[in-house]
Short mmCIF file of C-alpha atoms in Angstrom, two decimals:
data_model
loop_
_atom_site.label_atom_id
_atom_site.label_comp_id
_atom_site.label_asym_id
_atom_site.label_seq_id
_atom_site.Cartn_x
_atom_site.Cartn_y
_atom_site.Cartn_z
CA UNK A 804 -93.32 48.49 -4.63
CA UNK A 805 -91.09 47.78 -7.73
CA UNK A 806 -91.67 51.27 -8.86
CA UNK A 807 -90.97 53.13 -5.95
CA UNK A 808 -87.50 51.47 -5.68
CA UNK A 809 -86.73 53.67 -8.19
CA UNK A 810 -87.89 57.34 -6.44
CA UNK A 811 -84.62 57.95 -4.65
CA UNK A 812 -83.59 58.11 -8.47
CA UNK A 813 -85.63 61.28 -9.29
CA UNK A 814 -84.64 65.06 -8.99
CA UNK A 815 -85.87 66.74 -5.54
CA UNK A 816 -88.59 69.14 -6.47
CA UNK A 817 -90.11 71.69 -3.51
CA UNK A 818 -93.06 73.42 -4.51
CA UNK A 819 -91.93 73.07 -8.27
CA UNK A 820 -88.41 74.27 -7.47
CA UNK A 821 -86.15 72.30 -8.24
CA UNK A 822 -83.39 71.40 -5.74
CA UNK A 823 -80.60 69.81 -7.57
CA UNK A 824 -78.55 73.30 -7.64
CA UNK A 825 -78.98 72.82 -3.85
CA UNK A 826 -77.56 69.26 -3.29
CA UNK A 827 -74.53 70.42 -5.30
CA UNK A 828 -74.24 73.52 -3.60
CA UNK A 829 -74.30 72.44 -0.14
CA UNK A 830 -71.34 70.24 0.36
CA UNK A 831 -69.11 73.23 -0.41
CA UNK A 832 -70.96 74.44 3.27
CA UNK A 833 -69.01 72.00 4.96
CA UNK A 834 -65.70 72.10 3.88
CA UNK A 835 -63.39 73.61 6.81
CA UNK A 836 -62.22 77.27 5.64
CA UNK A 837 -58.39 77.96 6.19
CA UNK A 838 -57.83 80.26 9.42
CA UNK A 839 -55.26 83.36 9.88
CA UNK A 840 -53.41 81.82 12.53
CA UNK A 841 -50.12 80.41 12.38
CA UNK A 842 -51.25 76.82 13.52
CA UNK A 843 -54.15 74.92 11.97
CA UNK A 844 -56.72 72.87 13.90
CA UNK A 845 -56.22 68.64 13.58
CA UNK A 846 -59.09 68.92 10.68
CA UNK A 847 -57.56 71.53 8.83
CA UNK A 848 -54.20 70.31 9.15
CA UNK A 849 -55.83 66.16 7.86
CA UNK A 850 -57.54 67.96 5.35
CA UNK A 851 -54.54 69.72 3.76
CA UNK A 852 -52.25 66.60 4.50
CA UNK A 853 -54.75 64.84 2.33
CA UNK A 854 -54.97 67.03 -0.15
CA UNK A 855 -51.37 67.22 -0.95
CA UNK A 856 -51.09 63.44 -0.88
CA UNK A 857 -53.06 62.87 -3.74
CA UNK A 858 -51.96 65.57 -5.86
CA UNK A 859 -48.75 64.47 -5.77
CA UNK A 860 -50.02 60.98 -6.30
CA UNK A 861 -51.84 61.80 -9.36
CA UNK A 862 -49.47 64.53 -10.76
CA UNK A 863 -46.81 62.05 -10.47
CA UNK A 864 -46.98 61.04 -14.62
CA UNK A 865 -48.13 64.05 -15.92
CA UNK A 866 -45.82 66.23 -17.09
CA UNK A 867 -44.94 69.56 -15.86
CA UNK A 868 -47.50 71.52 -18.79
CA UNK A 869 -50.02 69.45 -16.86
CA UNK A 870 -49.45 70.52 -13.52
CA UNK A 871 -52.04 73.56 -14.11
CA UNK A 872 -54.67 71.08 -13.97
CA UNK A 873 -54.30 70.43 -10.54
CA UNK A 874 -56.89 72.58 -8.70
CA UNK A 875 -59.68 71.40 -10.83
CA UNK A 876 -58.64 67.93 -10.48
CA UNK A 877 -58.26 67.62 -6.80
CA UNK A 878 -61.44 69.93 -6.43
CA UNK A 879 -63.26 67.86 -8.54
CA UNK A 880 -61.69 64.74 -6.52
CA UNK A 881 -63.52 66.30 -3.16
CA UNK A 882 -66.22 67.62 -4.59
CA UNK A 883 -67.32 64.13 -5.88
CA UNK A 884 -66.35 62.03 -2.99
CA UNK A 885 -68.61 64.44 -0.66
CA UNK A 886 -71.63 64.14 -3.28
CA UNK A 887 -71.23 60.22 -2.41
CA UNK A 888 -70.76 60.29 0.87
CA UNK A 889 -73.47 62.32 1.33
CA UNK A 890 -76.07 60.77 -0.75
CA UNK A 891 -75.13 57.61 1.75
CA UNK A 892 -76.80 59.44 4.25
CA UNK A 893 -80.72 58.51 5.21
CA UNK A 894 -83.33 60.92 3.41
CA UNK A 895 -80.69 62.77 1.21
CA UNK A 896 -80.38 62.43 -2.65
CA UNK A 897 -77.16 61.65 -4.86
CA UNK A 898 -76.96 64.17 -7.37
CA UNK A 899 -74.09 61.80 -8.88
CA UNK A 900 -76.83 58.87 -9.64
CA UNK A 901 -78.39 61.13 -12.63
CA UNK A 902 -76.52 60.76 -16.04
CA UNK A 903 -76.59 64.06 -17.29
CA UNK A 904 -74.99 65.79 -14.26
CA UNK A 905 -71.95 63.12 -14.65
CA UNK A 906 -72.39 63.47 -18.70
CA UNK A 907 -72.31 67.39 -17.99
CA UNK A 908 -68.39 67.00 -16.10
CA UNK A 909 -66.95 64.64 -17.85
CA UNK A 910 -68.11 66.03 -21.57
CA UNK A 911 -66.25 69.46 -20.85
CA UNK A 912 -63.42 68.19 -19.43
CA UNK A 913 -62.42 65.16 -21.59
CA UNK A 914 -62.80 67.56 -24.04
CA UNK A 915 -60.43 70.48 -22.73
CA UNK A 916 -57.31 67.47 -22.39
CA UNK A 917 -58.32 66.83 -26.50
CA UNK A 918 -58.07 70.14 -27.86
CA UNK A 919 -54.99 71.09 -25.86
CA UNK A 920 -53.42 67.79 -27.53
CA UNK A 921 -54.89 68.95 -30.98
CA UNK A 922 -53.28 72.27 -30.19
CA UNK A 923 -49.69 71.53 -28.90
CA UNK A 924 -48.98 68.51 -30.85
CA UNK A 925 -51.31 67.82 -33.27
CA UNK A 926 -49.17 65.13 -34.76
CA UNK A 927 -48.77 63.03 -31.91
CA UNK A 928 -52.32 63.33 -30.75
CA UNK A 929 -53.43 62.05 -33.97
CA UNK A 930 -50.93 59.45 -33.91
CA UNK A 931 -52.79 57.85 -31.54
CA UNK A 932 -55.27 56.96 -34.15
CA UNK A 933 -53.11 54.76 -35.82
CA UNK A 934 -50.17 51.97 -33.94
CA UNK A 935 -47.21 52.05 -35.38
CA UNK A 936 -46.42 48.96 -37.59
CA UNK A 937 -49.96 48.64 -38.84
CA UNK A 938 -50.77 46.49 -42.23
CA UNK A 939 -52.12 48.51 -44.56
CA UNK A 940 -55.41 47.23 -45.29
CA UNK A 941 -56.47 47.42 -41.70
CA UNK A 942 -55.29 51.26 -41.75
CA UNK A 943 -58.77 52.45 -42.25
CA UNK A 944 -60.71 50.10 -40.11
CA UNK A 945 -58.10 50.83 -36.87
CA UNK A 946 -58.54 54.45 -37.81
CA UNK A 947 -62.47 54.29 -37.25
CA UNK A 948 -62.07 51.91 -34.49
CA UNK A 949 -60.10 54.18 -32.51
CA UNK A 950 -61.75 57.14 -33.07
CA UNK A 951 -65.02 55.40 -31.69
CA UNK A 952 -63.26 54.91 -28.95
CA UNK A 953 -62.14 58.05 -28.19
CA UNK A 954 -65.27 59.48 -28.72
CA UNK A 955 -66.48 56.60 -25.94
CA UNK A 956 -64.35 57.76 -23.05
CA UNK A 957 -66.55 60.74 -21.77
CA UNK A 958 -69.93 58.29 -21.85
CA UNK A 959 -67.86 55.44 -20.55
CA UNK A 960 -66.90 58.10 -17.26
CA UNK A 961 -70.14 59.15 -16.85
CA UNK A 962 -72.18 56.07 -17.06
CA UNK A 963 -69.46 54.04 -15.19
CA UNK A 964 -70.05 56.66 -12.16
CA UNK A 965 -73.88 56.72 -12.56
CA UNK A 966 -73.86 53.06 -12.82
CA UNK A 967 -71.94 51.79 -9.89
CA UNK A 968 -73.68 54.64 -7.46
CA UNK A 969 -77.34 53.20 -8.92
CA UNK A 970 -76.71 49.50 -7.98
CA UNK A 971 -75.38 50.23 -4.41
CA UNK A 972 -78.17 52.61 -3.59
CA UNK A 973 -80.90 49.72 -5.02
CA UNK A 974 -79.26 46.92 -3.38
CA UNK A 975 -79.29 48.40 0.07
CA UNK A 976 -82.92 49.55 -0.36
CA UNK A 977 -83.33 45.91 -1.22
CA UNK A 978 -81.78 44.64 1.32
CA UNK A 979 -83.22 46.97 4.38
CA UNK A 980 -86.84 46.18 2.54
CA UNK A 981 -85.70 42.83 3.16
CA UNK A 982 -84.29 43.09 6.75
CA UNK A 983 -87.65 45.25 7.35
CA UNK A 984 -90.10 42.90 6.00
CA UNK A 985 -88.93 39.67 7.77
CA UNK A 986 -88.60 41.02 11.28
CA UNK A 987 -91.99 40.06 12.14
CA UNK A 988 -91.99 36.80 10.59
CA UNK A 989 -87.87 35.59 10.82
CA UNK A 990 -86.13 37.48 13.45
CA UNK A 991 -83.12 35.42 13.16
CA UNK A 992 -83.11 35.72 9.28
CA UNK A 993 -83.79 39.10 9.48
CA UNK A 994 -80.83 40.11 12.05
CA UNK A 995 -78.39 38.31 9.05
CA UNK A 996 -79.99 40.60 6.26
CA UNK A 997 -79.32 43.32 8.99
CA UNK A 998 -75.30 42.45 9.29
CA UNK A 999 -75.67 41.55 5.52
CA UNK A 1000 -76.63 45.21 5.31
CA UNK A 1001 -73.87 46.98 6.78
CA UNK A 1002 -71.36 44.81 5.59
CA UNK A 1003 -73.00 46.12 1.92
CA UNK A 1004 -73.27 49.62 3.54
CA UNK A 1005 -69.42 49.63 4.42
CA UNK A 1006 -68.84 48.57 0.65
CA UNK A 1007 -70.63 51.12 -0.36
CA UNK A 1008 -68.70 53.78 1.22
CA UNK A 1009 -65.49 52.55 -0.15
CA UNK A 1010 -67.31 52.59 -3.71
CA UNK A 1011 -68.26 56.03 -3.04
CA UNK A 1012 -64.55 57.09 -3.04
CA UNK A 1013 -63.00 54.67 -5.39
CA UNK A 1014 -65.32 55.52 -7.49
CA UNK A 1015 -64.48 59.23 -7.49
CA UNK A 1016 -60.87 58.46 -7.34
CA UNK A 1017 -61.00 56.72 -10.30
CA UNK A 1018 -63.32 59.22 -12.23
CA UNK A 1019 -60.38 61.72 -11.79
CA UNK A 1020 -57.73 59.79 -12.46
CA UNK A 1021 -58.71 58.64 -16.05
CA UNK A 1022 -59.36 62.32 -16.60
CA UNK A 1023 -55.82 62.61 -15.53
CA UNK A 1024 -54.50 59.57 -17.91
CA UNK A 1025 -56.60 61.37 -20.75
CA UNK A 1026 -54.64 64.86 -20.12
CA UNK A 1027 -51.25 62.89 -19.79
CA UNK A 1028 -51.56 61.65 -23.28
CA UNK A 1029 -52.40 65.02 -24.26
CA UNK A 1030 -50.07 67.19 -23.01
#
């Protein structure tokens, strides 16, 4: 029983295909396509009302060089939110759970917004290695602390997505185990785990897009510094 907690974890496999390409494929299926008439339908018109919103919301420090970034942030904004949504859903899997698919976006693109810095102002990008007004025998030591730490920010994105999306999924397995397990014997015990569960289920849902909200816009405080 411990172990199979645990299975929701592991890559879909069909016949010794494997079907990851296909859970990230799919939620681009579902996404309403822009029509040729002059008047949008009430989804198309949310979706692009939304859209806008948050670019302008997260554009709103960067400067103007950065404003080219804002198709692959805002895709990567809706593209992420529908992988954890989806993988919400009974009988699906959450590509988003496995490490080295978030590892594999936030690697590339941490380090696009670090060698545009290096290239437009080199100066100032290393600058940030080193505060102003530092003593100089703790130059060196501040200049490997914060290099560490730069080199942290892609695995802190990655496992900070991976992590959060791990412990919901577990504790609502836990939970409807729970719920499942004491019907028989506790009804009335079992009906609270039930509430208990969507309560945790609504949570969840809200994790699922603060958590992709806030996976972009750290990429977006990155390229700010950079550009």
């Amino acid at each position: 029983m411990t172990l199979s907690f645990f299975d929701q974890f592991m890559s879909p496999v069909y016949m010794g295909i494997p079907l990851m390409a296909l859970a990230l494929t799919l939620p681009w299926v579902l996404y309403p396509t822009p029509s040729t008439r002059w008047l949008n339908n009430r989804l198309l018109t949310l979706q692009g009302w939304f859209i806008n919103r948050f670019t302008q919301q997260l554009l709103l420090p960067i400067n103007t060089g950065g404003h080219k970034w804002a198709v692959i942030l805002t895709s990567l904004m809706i593209f992420l939110i529908s992988l954890n949504m989806l993988g919400l859903l009974p009988y699906t899997f959450t590509p988003t759970t496995q490490l080295s698919l978030n590892m594999g976006l936030a690697v590339p693109l941490w380090l696009a917004t670090v060698i545009i810095g290096m290239r437009n102002q080199p100066t100032h990008a290393l600058g940030h290695l080193l505060p102003e007004g530092t003593p100089t025998l703790l130059i060196p030591v501040l200049i490997i602390i914060e290099t560490i730490s730069l080199f942290i920010r892609p695995l802190a994105l990655g496992v900070r997505l991976t992590a959060n999306l791990t412990a919901g999924h577990l504790l609502i397995q836990l939970i409807a185990t729970a719920a499942f397990v004491l019907l028989p014997l506790m009804p009335t015990v079992a009906i609270l785990t039930a509430i208990l569960l969507f309560l945790l289920t609504l949570l969840e849902v809200a994790v699922a897009m603060i958590q992709a909200y806030v996976f972009v816009l750290l990429l977006s405080l990155y390229l700010q510094e950079n550009v």
